[in-house]
Coordinates of C-alpha atoms in Angstrom, one line a residue:
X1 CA 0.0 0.0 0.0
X2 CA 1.0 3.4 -0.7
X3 CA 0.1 6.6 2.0
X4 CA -1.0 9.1 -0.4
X5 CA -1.8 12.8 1.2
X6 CA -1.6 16.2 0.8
X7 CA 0.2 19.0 2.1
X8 CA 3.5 20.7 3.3
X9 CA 5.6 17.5 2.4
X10 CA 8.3 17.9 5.8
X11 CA 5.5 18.4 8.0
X12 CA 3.6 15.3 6.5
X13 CA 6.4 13.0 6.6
X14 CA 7.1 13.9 10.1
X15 CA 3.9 13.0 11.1
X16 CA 3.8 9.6 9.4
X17 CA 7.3 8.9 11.0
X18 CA 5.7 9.5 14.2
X19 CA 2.9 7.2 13.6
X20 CA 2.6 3.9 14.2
X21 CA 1.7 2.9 10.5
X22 CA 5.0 2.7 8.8
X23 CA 4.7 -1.3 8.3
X24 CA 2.0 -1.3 6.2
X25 CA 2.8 1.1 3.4
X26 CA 5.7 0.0 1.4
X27 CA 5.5 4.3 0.1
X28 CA 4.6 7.6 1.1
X29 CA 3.4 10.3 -1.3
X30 CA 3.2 13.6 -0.6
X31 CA 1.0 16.3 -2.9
X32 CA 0.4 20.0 -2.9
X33 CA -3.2 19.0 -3.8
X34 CA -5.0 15.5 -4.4
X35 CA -6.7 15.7 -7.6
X36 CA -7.2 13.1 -10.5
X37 CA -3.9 13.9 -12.9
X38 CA -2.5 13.8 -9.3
X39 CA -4.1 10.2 -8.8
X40 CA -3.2 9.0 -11.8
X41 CA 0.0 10.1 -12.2
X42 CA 0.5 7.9 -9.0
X43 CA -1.2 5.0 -10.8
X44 CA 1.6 5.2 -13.1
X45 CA 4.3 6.0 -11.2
X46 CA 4.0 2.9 -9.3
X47 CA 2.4 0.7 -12.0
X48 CA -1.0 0.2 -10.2
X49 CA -3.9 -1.2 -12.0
X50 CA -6.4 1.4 -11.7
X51 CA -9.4 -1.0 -12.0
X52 CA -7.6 -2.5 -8.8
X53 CA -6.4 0.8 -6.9
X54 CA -8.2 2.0 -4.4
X55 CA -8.7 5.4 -2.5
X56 CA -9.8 5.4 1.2
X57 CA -10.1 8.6 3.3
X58 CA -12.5 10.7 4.6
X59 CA -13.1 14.0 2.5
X60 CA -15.3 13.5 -0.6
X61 CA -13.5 16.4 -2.2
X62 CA -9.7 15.4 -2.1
X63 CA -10.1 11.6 -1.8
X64 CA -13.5 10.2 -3.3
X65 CA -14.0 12.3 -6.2
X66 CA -10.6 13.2 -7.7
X67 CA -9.8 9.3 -7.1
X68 CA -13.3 8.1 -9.0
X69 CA -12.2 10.8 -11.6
X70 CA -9.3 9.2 -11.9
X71 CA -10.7 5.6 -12.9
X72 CA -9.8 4.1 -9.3
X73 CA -12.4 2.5 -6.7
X74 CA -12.9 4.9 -3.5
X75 CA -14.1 4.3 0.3
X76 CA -15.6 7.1 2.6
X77 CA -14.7 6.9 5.8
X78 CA -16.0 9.8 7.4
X79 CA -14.6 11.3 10.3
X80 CA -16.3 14.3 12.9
X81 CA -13.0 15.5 12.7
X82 CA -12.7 16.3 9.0
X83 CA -11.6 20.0 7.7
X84 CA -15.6 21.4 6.6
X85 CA -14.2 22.8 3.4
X86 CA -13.3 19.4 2.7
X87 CA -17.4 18.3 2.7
X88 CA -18.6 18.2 -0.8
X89 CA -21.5 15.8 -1.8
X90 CA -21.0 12.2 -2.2
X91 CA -21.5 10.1 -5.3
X92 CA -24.3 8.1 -6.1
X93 CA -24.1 4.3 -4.8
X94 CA -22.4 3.0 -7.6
X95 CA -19.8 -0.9 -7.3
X96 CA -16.7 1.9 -7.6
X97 CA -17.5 3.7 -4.5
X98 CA -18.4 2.6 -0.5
X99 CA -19.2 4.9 2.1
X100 CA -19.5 4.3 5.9
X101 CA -17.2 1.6 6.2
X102 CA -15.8 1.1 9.6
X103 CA -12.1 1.6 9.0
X104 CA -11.4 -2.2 11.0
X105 CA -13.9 -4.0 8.3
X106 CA -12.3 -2.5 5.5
X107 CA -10.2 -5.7 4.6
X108 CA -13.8 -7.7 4.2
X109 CA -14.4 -5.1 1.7
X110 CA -11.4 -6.0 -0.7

């Protein structure tokens, strides 16, 4: 799995270096802004399959759409904690896109 986020890329690598979640990310990618030529250009960077890539996070407007934009599948996890500005409506049920998934059942889900 790759940790892909956005923001001031020192600050953000410092954060995931003081997190516990090192050893299950074999990468880290850090982006000014998360939108789809930034989500594919990850894709191809790494050689993912994009019918096989998936996007989970909680803010519809950096992580679900740009990544459905992008071609890949994307999981809502929303958070009371997330930025407002980040809100933006959700997508339509559709087999590319799950929303409310506990973050512990999300293995199931794959």
């Amino acid at each position: 799995m790759t940790l892909f986020t956005k923001g001031h890329g020192e600050e953000q690598l410092f954060k995931f270096q003081r997190s516990t979640l090192g050893e299950h990310f074999h990468g880290v990618r850090v982006v000014a802004e998360k939108h789809a030529a930034a989500y594919r250009e990850i894709v191809e960077s790494e050689a993912m399959q994009p019918e096989r890539t998936w996007m989970i996070g909680n803010s519809p407007k950096s992580d679900i759409h740009p990544a459905l934009e992008a071609g890949l599948g994307a999981v809502l996890i929303p958070h009371e904690r997330t930025w407002s500005l980040s809100w933006s409506t959700c997508p339509p049920s559709r087999s590319d896109f799950a929303s409310s998934i506990a973050s512990r059942s999300c293995r199931s889900f794959f």
